mmCIF file of C-alpha atoms in Angstrom:
data_model
loop_
_atom_site.group_PDB
_atom_site.id
_atom_site.type_symbol
_atom_site.label_atom_id
_atom_site.label_comp_id
_atom_site.label_asym_id
_atom_site.label_seq_id
_atom_site.Cartn_x
_atom_site.Cartn_y
_atom_site.Cartn_z
ATOM 1 C CA MET A 1381 122.499 -74.796 -73.386
ATOM 2 C CA THR A 1382 123.353 -76.061 -69.910
ATOM 3 C CA ALA A 1383 126.288 -74.390 -68.185
ATOM 4 C CA ALA A 1384 129.443 -76.336 -67.423
ATOM 5 C CA VAL A 1385 129.953 -77.900 -64.023
ATOM 6 C CA SER A 1386 130.672 -75.161 -61.483
ATOM 7 C CA THR A 1387 134.205 -74.620 -60.299
ATOM 8 C CA GLY A 1388 132.721 -73.804 -56.880
ATOM 9 C CA VAL A 1389 134.228 -70.306 -56.898
ATOM 10 C CA GLY A 1390 132.105 -67.206 -56.484
ATOM 11 C CA LEU A 1391 132.426 -63.441 -56.308
ATOM 12 C CA GLU A 1392 130.742 -61.551 -53.512
ATOM 13 C CA ARG A 1393 129.207 -58.119 -53.998
ATOM 14 C CA VAL A 1394 131.438 -55.469 -55.559
ATOM 15 C CA ALA A 1395 132.383 -52.366 -53.552
ATOM 16 C CA VAL A 1396 133.093 -49.125 -55.431
ATOM 17 C CA ARG A 1397 134.636 -45.929 -54.111
ATOM 18 C CA LEU A 1398 134.882 -42.691 -56.077
ATOM 19 C CA PRO A 1399 136.770 -39.519 -55.178
ATOM 20 C CA GLY A 1400 135.002 -36.269 -54.352
ATOM 21 C CA ARG A 1401 135.796 -34.441 -57.577
ATOM 22 C CA VAL A 1402 134.720 -34.943 -61.200
ATOM 23 C CA GLU A 1403 136.581 -33.260 -64.048
ATOM 24 C CA LYS A 1404 135.557 -32.665 -67.632
ATOM 25 C CA VAL A 1405 137.478 -34.830 -70.083
ATOM 26 C CA THR A 1406 137.882 -31.782 -72.315
ATOM 27 C CA ASP A 1407 139.676 -29.960 -69.472
ATOM 28 C CA ILE A 1408 142.059 -32.869 -68.952
ATOM 29 C CA MET A 1409 142.770 -33.052 -72.681
ATOM 30 C CA ARG A 1410 143.448 -29.304 -72.829
ATOM 31 C CA ARG A 1411 145.855 -29.450 -69.874
ATOM 32 C CA THR A 1412 147.815 -32.224 -71.535
ATOM 33 C CA GLY A 1413 148.143 -30.345 -74.830
ATOM 34 C CA HIS A 1414 145.858 -32.486 -76.973
ATOM 35 C CA ASP A 1415 144.244 -31.078 -80.064
ATOM 36 C CA PRO A 1416 140.719 -29.668 -79.532
ATOM 37 C CA ALA A 1417 139.520 -31.869 -82.405
ATOM 38 C CA GLU A 1418 140.553 -34.969 -80.446
ATOM 39 C CA SER A 1419 138.727 -33.629 -77.385
ATOM 40 C CA ARG A 1420 135.573 -33.259 -79.466
ATOM 41 C CA LEU A 1421 136.042 -36.802 -80.771
ATOM 42 C CA PHE A 1422 136.251 -38.139 -77.228
ATOM 43 C CA LYS A 1423 133.111 -36.239 -76.248
ATOM 44 C CA THR A 1424 130.814 -36.694 -79.248
ATOM 45 C CA LEU A 1425 131.781 -40.090 -80.702
ATOM 46 C CA PHE A 1426 133.256 -41.915 -77.716
ATOM 47 C CA GLY A 1427 130.816 -40.472 -75.185
ATOM 48 C CA LEU A 1428 133.581 -39.635 -72.686
ATOM 49 C CA ARG A 1429 132.489 -36.536 -70.771
ATOM 50 C CA HIS A 1430 133.675 -36.763 -67.154
ATOM 51 C CA SER A 1431 136.457 -38.431 -65.189
ATOM 52 C CA PRO A 1432 136.634 -38.915 -61.389
ATOM 53 C CA SER A 1433 139.680 -37.271 -59.810
ATOM 54 C CA LEU A 1434 140.993 -37.021 -56.270
ATOM 55 C CA ALA A 1435 139.901 -33.781 -54.629
ATOM 56 C CA PRO A 1436 142.379 -31.651 -52.659
ATOM 57 C CA GLY A 1437 143.100 -33.312 -49.325
ATOM 58 C CA GLU A 1438 141.860 -36.764 -50.375
ATOM 59 C CA GLN A 1439 144.176 -39.771 -50.156
ATOM 60 C CA TRP A 1440 144.157 -42.647 -52.629
ATOM 61 C CA GLU A 1441 144.824 -45.204 -49.902
ATOM 62 C CA ASP A 1442 141.658 -44.065 -48.110
ATOM 63 C CA LEU A 1443 139.575 -45.040 -51.150
ATOM 64 C CA LEU A 1444 141.290 -48.421 -51.412
ATOM 65 C CA THR A 1445 140.812 -49.057 -47.708
ATOM 66 C CA ALA A 1446 137.135 -48.089 -47.700
ATOM 67 C CA ALA A 1447 136.346 -50.291 -50.699
ATOM 68 C CA GLY A 1448 138.337 -53.192 -49.266
ATOM 69 C CA ARG A 1449 136.629 -53.013 -45.889
ATOM 70 C CA GLU A 1450 133.193 -52.970 -47.481
ATOM 71 C CA ALA A 1451 134.036 -55.969 -49.664
ATOM 72 C CA LEU A 1452 135.342 -57.902 -46.638
ATOM 73 C CA GLY A 1453 132.285 -57.040 -44.555
ATOM 74 C CA GLY A 1454 134.239 -57.636 -41.355
ATOM 75 C CA GLY A 1455 135.500 -61.000 -42.592
ATOM 76 C CA HIS A 1456 138.963 -62.318 -43.368
ATOM 77 C CA ALA A 1457 140.998 -62.933 -46.525
ATOM 78 C CA SER A 1458 144.242 -64.878 -46.595
ATOM 79 C CA LEU A 1459 145.385 -63.210 -49.817
ATOM 80 C CA VAL A 1460 145.042 -59.656 -51.171
ATOM 81 C CA LEU A 1461 145.659 -58.929 -54.860
ATOM 82 C CA TYR A 1462 145.933 -55.318 -56.018
ATOM 83 C CA GLY A 1463 145.504 -55.000 -59.785
ATOM 84 C CA HIS A 1464 146.806 -51.789 -61.307
ATOM 85 C CA THR A 1465 147.968 -50.314 -64.615
ATOM 86 C CA LEU A 1466 150.278 -47.428 -63.720
ATOM 87 C CA LEU A 1467 153.632 -48.658 -62.440
ATOM 88 C CA THR A 1468 154.529 -45.541 -60.462
ATOM 89 C CA GLN A 1469 151.930 -44.098 -58.115
ATOM 90 C CA GLU A 1470 152.391 -41.488 -55.412
ATOM 91 C CA PHE A 1471 151.453 -43.687 -52.448
ATOM 92 C CA ALA A 1472 153.946 -46.402 -53.400
ATOM 93 C CA LEU A 1473 156.826 -43.934 -53.460
ATOM 94 C CA ARG A 1474 156.509 -43.507 -49.692
ATOM 95 C CA GLY A 1475 157.283 -47.185 -49.089
ATOM 96 C CA GLY A 1476 155.463 -49.631 -46.845
ATOM 97 C CA PHE A 1477 152.279 -49.614 -48.930
ATOM 98 C CA ALA A 1478 151.497 -53.319 -48.523
ATOM 99 C CA ASP A 1479 152.040 -53.235 -44.753
ATOM 100 C CA ARG A 1480 149.876 -50.130 -44.368
ATOM 101 C CA MET A 1481 147.051 -51.686 -46.361
ATOM 102 C CA ARG A 1482 147.201 -54.972 -44.456
ATOM 103 C CA ALA A 1483 146.978 -53.075 -41.172
ATOM 104 C CA ARG A 1484 144.130 -50.828 -42.310
ATOM 105 C CA LEU A 1485 142.144 -53.763 -43.696
ATOM 106 C CA GLY A 1486 142.575 -55.769 -40.510
ATOM 107 C CA LEU A 1487 144.588 -58.447 -42.347
ATOM 108 C CA PRO A 1488 148.037 -58.242 -40.711
ATOM 109 C CA GLY A 1489 148.999 -61.841 -41.465
ATOM 110 C CA SER A 1490 147.660 -62.038 -45.008
ATOM 111 C CA ARG A 1491 149.747 -62.145 -48.150
ATOM 112 C CA PHE A 1492 149.606 -59.006 -50.308
ATOM 113 C CA PHE A 1493 150.674 -58.888 -53.963
ATOM 114 C CA GLY A 1494 150.386 -56.377 -56.784
ATOM 115 C CA LEU A 1495 149.330 -57.449 -60.274
ATOM 116 C CA SER A 1496 150.794 -55.249 -62.999
ATOM 117 C CA HIS A 1497 152.545 -55.207 -66.394
ATOM 118 C CA ILE A 1498 149.311 -56.430 -67.994
ATOM 119 C CA ASN A 1499 147.673 -53.018 -67.759
ATOM 120 C CA CYS A 1500 143.874 -52.857 -67.647
ATOM 121 C CA VAL A 1501 143.266 -56.617 -67.558
ATOM 122 C CA SER A 1502 145.033 -56.876 -64.184
ATOM 123 C CA VAL A 1503 141.861 -56.876 -62.073
ATOM 124 C CA LEU A 1504 139.993 -59.584 -64.006
ATOM 125 C CA ARG A 1505 143.235 -61.571 -64.186
ATOM 126 C CA GLY A 1506 143.172 -61.323 -60.402
ATOM 127 C CA VAL A 1507 139.849 -63.186 -60.435
ATOM 128 C CA GLU A 1508 141.507 -66.029 -62.345
ATOM 129 C CA ILE A 1509 144.468 -66.111 -59.977
ATOM 130 C CA ALA A 1510 142.109 -66.111 -56.999
ATOM 131 C CA ARG A 1511 140.203 -69.025 -58.526
ATOM 132 C CA ARG A 1512 143.384 -71.071 -58.848
ATOM 133 C CA TYR A 1513 144.489 -70.153 -55.330
ATOM 134 C CA LEU A 1514 141.154 -71.197 -53.854
ATOM 135 C CA ARG A 1515 141.244 -74.561 -55.615
ATOM 136 C CA ARG A 1516 144.504 -75.556 -53.965
ATOM 137 C CA PRO A 1517 144.505 -78.810 -51.930
ATOM 138 C CA GLY A 1518 143.290 -78.412 -48.377
ATOM 139 C CA VAL A 1519 141.745 -74.971 -48.850
ATOM 140 C CA SER A 1520 139.274 -73.995 -46.139
ATOM 141 C CA PRO A 1521 135.686 -73.356 -47.287
ATOM 142 C CA ASP A 1522 135.893 -70.100 -45.312
ATOM 143 C CA ASP A 1523 139.002 -68.840 -47.107
ATOM 144 C CA ARG A 1524 138.716 -65.767 -49.332
ATOM 145 C CA VAL A 1525 140.817 -63.628 -51.642
ATOM 146 C CA LEU A 1526 140.329 -59.863 -51.621
ATOM 147 C CA ILE A 1527 140.846 -58.181 -54.988
ATOM 148 C CA LEU A 1528 141.491 -54.440 -55.111
ATOM 149 C CA GLY A 1529 141.638 -52.476 -58.353
ATOM 150 C CA GLY A 1530 142.190 -48.988 -59.675
ATOM 151 C CA ASP A 1531 144.869 -46.396 -60.292
ATOM 152 C CA HIS A 1532 145.696 -42.956 -58.931
ATOM 153 C CA ALA A 1533 145.621 -41.506 -62.433
ATOM 154 C CA SER A 1534 145.210 -37.826 -61.621
ATOM 155 C CA VAL A 1535 148.626 -37.671 -59.967
ATOM 156 C CA HIS A 1536 150.058 -37.398 -63.502
ATOM 157 C CA ASP A 1537 147.683 -36.172 -66.203
ATOM 158 C CA ALA A 1538 149.826 -37.344 -69.092
ATOM 159 C CA SER A 1539 149.581 -40.954 -67.906
ATOM 160 C CA ARG A 1540 145.787 -40.927 -67.818
ATOM 161 C CA VAL A 1541 145.285 -39.948 -71.460
ATOM 162 C CA MET A 1542 145.400 -42.780 -73.987
ATOM 163 C CA PRO A 1543 145.432 -40.936 -77.339
ATOM 164 C CA GLY A 1544 142.573 -41.945 -79.602
ATOM 165 C CA MET A 1545 141.223 -44.351 -76.977
ATOM 166 C CA ALA A 1546 140.230 -43.114 -73.523
ATOM 167 C CA VAL A 1547 140.958 -41.003 -70.431
ATOM 168 C CA GLY A 1548 141.552 -42.804 -67.133
ATOM 169 C CA GLY A 1549 140.032 -41.814 -63.799
ATOM 170 C CA ASP A 1550 140.562 -42.401 -60.088
ATOM 171 C CA GLY A 1551 137.786 -44.909 -59.296
ATOM 172 C CA VAL A 1552 138.405 -47.915 -57.012
ATOM 173 C CA ILE A 1553 136.798 -51.363 -56.831
ATOM 174 C CA ALA A 1554 137.064 -54.235 -54.370
ATOM 175 C CA VAL A 1555 135.544 -57.711 -54.421
ATOM 176 C CA ALA A 1556 136.034 -60.846 -52.343
ATOM 177 C CA VAL A 1557 136.324 -64.223 -54.090
ATOM 178 C CA ARG A 1558 135.445 -67.330 -52.138
ATOM 179 C CA PRO A 1559 135.449 -71.110 -52.681
ATOM 180 C CA ARG A 1560 132.278 -73.169 -52.713
ATOM 181 C CA GLY A 1561 129.414 -71.846 -50.603
ATOM 182 C CA ARG A 1562 127.032 -69.145 -51.758
ATOM 183 C CA ALA A 1563 128.185 -65.914 -53.354
ATOM 184 C CA ARG A 1564 126.325 -63.305 -55.358
ATOM 185 C CA TYR A 1565 128.110 -64.196 -58.624
ATOM 186 C CA ARG A 1566 129.049 -67.775 -59.484
ATOM 187 C CA TYR A 1567 132.109 -68.151 -61.713
ATOM 188 C CA LEU A 1568 131.252 -70.153 -64.851
ATOM 189 C CA GLY A 1569 134.250 -69.745 -67.160
ATOM 190 C CA GLY A 1570 136.923 -67.488 -68.560
ATOM 191 C CA ALA A 1571 139.455 -66.856 -71.314
ATOM 192 C CA ALA A 1572 142.512 -64.696 -71.968
ATOM 193 C CA SER A 1573 144.649 -63.695 -74.935
ATOM 194 C CA ARG A 1574 147.457 -61.334 -75.895
ATOM 195 C CA ASP A 1575 149.202 -59.904 -78.937
ATOM 196 C CA ALA A 1576 152.782 -58.940 -78.120
ATOM 197 C CA ARG A 1577 153.213 -56.858 -81.282
ATOM 198 C CA PHE A 1578 151.872 -53.878 -79.323
ATOM 199 C CA HIS A 1579 154.076 -54.006 -76.255
ATOM 200 C CA ARG A 1580 155.142 -50.358 -76.675
ATOM 201 C CA LYS A 1581 152.732 -47.662 -75.473
ATOM 202 C CA ASP A 1582 153.600 -45.182 -78.218
ATOM 203 C CA LEU A 1583 152.242 -46.480 -81.532
ATOM 204 C CA SER A 1584 152.763 -45.037 -84.990
ATOM 205 C CA ALA A 1585 149.632 -43.981 -86.877
ATOM 206 C CA ASP A 1586 149.650 -47.191 -88.937
ATOM 207 C CA ARG A 1587 150.167 -49.412 -85.892
ATOM 208 C CA ALA A 1588 147.457 -47.541 -83.995
ATOM 209 C CA VAL A 1589 145.003 -48.454 -86.758
ATOM 210 C CA LEU A 1590 146.179 -52.073 -86.620
ATOM 211 C CA PHE A 1591 145.908 -52.037 -82.819
ATOM 212 C CA SER A 1592 142.277 -50.894 -83.026
ATOM 213 C CA GLN A 1593 141.511 -53.688 -85.476
ATOM 214 C CA VAL A 1594 143.203 -56.292 -83.277
ATOM 215 C CA CYS A 1595 141.328 -55.015 -80.224
ATOM 216 C CA ARG A 1596 138.006 -55.494 -81.979
ATOM 217 C CA GLU A 1597 138.887 -58.966 -83.158
ATOM 218 C CA GLN A 1598 140.481 -60.186 -79.940
ATOM 219 C CA ALA A 1599 137.789 -58.743 -77.660
ATOM 220 C CA VAL A 1600 135.183 -60.677 -79.616
ATOM 221 C CA ASP A 1601 137.287 -63.850 -79.784
ATOM 222 C CA THR A 1602 138.185 -63.769 -76.075
ATOM 223 C CA ALA A 1603 134.575 -63.177 -75.024
ATOM 224 C CA LEU A 1604 133.289 -66.007 -77.227
ATOM 225 C CA ARG A 1605 135.951 -68.427 -75.980
ATOM 226 C CA ALA A 1606 134.971 -67.577 -72.393
ATOM 227 C CA VAL A 1607 131.320 -68.189 -73.270
ATOM 228 C CA ARG A 1608 132.220 -71.594 -74.699
ATOM 229 C CA ASP A 1609 134.367 -72.360 -71.651
ATOM 230 C CA ALA A 1610 131.243 -71.798 -69.539
ATOM 231 C CA GLY A 1611 129.307 -74.251 -71.711
ATOM 232 C CA LEU A 1612 127.133 -71.469 -73.136
ATOM 233 C CA THR A 1613 126.373 -69.732 -76.425
ATOM 234 C CA PRO A 1614 126.031 -65.977 -77.052
ATOM 235 C CA ALA A 1615 122.249 -66.429 -76.935
ATOM 236 C CA ASP A 1616 122.608 -67.488 -73.267
ATOM 237 C CA ILE A 1617 124.298 -64.216 -72.295
ATOM 238 C CA ASP A 1618 122.100 -61.633 -70.600
ATOM 239 C CA TRP A 1619 124.599 -58.813 -70.042
ATOM 240 C CA VAL A 1620 128.065 -57.633 -71.057
ATOM 241 C CA MET A 1621 130.003 -55.618 -68.457
ATOM 242 C CA PRO A 1622 132.618 -53.914 -70.585
ATOM 243 C CA HIS A 1623 135.858 -52.027 -70.472
ATOM 244 C CA LEU A 1624 134.476 -48.461 -70.330
ATOM 245 C CA SER A 1625 136.690 -46.988 -73.017
ATOM 246 C CA ASN A 1626 134.266 -45.656 -75.617
ATOM 247 C CA ARG A 1627 130.776 -46.480 -76.809
ATOM 248 C CA MET A 1628 131.653 -46.809 -80.522
ATOM 249 C CA PHE A 1629 133.838 -49.844 -79.750
ATOM 250 C CA TRP A 1630 130.992 -51.632 -77.984
ATOM 251 C CA SER A 1631 128.495 -50.945 -80.749
ATOM 252 C CA THR A 1632 130.839 -52.842 -83.071
ATOM 253 C CA PHE A 1633 131.316 -55.583 -80.464
ATOM 254 C CA GLY A 1634 127.552 -56.089 -80.233
ATOM 255 C CA ARG A 1635 127.214 -56.346 -83.992
ATOM 256 C CA LEU A 1636 130.044 -58.884 -84.294
ATOM 257 C CA THR A 1637 128.880 -61.102 -81.404
ATOM 258 C CA GLY A 1638 125.161 -60.838 -82.002
ATOM 259 C CA ILE A 1639 124.649 -59.636 -78.426
ATOM 260 C CA PRO A 1640 122.023 -56.843 -78.461
ATOM 261 C CA ARG A 1641 123.464 -53.388 -77.932
ATOM 262 C CA ASP A 1642 121.056 -52.677 -75.069
ATOM 263 C CA ARG A 1643 122.567 -55.623 -73.186
ATOM 264 C CA ILE A 1644 126.028 -54.022 -73.126
ATOM 265 C CA CYS A 1645 126.206 -51.823 -70.033
ATOM 266 C CA THR A 1646 127.955 -48.682 -71.253
ATOM 267 C CA ASP A 1647 125.831 -46.057 -69.498
ATOM 268 C CA LEU A 1648 128.661 -45.253 -67.056
ATOM 269 C CA ILE A 1649 130.884 -43.993 -69.879
ATOM 270 C CA PRO A 1650 129.636 -40.358 -69.937
ATOM 271 C CA GLU A 1651 129.399 -40.091 -66.144
ATOM 272 C CA ARG A 1652 132.511 -41.960 -65.049
ATOM 273 C CA GLY A 1653 134.510 -42.910 -68.112
ATOM 274 C CA HIS A 1654 137.424 -45.318 -68.054
ATOM 275 C CA ASN A 1655 138.820 -46.434 -64.684
ATOM 276 C CA PHE A 1656 141.554 -48.812 -65.800
ATOM 277 C CA GLY A 1657 141.133 -52.428 -64.652
ATOM 278 C CA GLY A 1658 138.069 -51.728 -62.520
ATOM 279 C CA ASP A 1659 135.699 -50.971 -65.408
ATOM 280 C CA ALA A 1660 133.909 -54.310 -65.839
ATOM 281 C CA LEU A 1661 133.302 -54.737 -62.115
ATOM 282 C CA MET A 1662 132.127 -51.113 -61.853
ATOM 283 C CA ALA A 1663 129.624 -51.842 -64.615
ATOM 284 C CA LEU A 1664 128.508 -54.973 -62.741
ATOM 285 C CA GLU A 1665 128.041 -53.026 -59.506
ATOM 286 C CA HIS A 1666 126.098 -50.335 -61.367
ATOM 287 C CA ALA A 1667 123.809 -52.892 -63.001
ATOM 288 C CA GLU A 1668 123.238 -54.433 -59.563
ATOM 289 C CA SER A 1669 122.496 -51.121 -57.864
ATOM 290 C CA THR A 1670 120.041 -50.071 -60.595
ATOM 291 C CA GLY A 1671 118.061 -53.304 -60.331
ATOM 292 C CA ARG A 1672 118.889 -54.827 -63.717
ATOM 293 C CA LEU A 1673 120.265 -58.131 -62.474
ATOM 294 C CA ARG A 1674 118.110 -61.137 -61.683
ATOM 295 C CA PRO A 1675 119.032 -64.603 -60.397
ATOM 296 C CA GLY A 1676 120.092 -66.754 -63.316
ATOM 297 C CA HIS A 1677 121.381 -63.878 -65.442
ATOM 298 C CA ARG A 1678 124.698 -64.686 -67.121
ATOM 299 C CA CYS A 1679 127.183 -61.830 -67.533
ATOM 300 C CA VAL A 1680 130.376 -61.423 -69.550
ATOM 301 C CA LEU A 1681 132.956 -59.273 -67.749
ATOM 302 C CA LEU A 1682 135.479 -58.118 -70.345
ATOM 303 C CA SER A 1683 138.693 -56.077 -70.154
ATOM 304 C CA LEU A 1684 141.249 -55.140 -72.789
ATOM 305 C CA ALA A 1685 144.525 -53.321 -72.450
ATOM 306 C CA LEU A 1686 147.509 -51.771 -74.132
ATOM 307 C CA GLY A 1687 150.071 -54.451 -74.653
ATOM 308 C CA ALA A 1688 147.785 -55.963 -76.063
ATOM 309 C CA TYR A 1689 145.972 -58.041 -73.419
ATOM 310 C CA PHE A 1690 142.419 -59.357 -73.172
ATOM 311 C CA GLN A 1691 140.536 -61.065 -70.336
ATOM 312 C CA ALA A 1692 136.959 -62.308 -70.056
ATOM 313 C CA VAL A 1693 135.131 -63.835 -67.092
ATOM 314 C CA ILE A 1694 131.607 -65.309 -67.147
ATOM 315 C CA VAL A 1695 129.506 -65.134 -63.990
ATOM 316 C CA GLU A 1696 125.959 -66.117 -63.123
ATOM 317 C CA VAL A 1697 123.843 -64.095 -60.703
ATOM 318 C CA GLU A 1698 122.740 -66.102 -57.659
ATOM 319 C CA GLU A 1699 119.910 -65.491 -55.203
ATOM 320 C CA ASP A 1700 120.637 -62.994 -52.428
#
């Protein structure tokens, strides 16, 4: 099937920065008082083995700055969007975060906004907001939006453990979105959904089961609506870049969508695990760096979050 007419918006190459320390998920679970049986579940069934964590002396803002600078490549962005899940992070408590980041990125006159309260879909939602911003009347073809993503999870262990679901790490992503012109990934379509029944983080056992069911259903529905929005069918999809929560979830997703399991890029789960809203773009960068992507490949980027929120973006790989 032929893709829909392009919106003229593209994503440039994704920059990833990881801290200098990797911790075992079982160690994090033990520190936070979780049952050893749950730790074994995370390791054996979910495939979660390691989680990146800031090493002593490292600063979270340094990771954000390094990723942002690489994504900008010496260029400019009139808008910076920082997507994050955790509402309280150590660097923000010192005040002046936005001004410091603008200065360090060489963007003193640019607007800087945080995207939050939608948890792990915040980064992909940033892509949609950037797309709308770059379609405004009179936009310059040289304008760009810089999207930053990730959370300083290790500052508070209890916040990084999502019982029965995942453990969050300290990885950072950055990507520039531009109008028209050539970019590595052309935006083809997208979709979002939510189910407000799960707005509280702490769920009873019964509601946790229902939440898991809703996540399966809504992840599939949101991805398929995004595929249709792009003018495609599931058979036209070459790769899925998923939320790196656990591999069992994505085996079910592949069965329900008909997308082959070997086309769902989950191989970062044991090595890097879940990194909040940056997961799908980390998977995309990993697929790029390992030589899997070819011009013309269509990819579903998919995030889901407590809340419950879901976001899918379809991109097509362009020539270098």
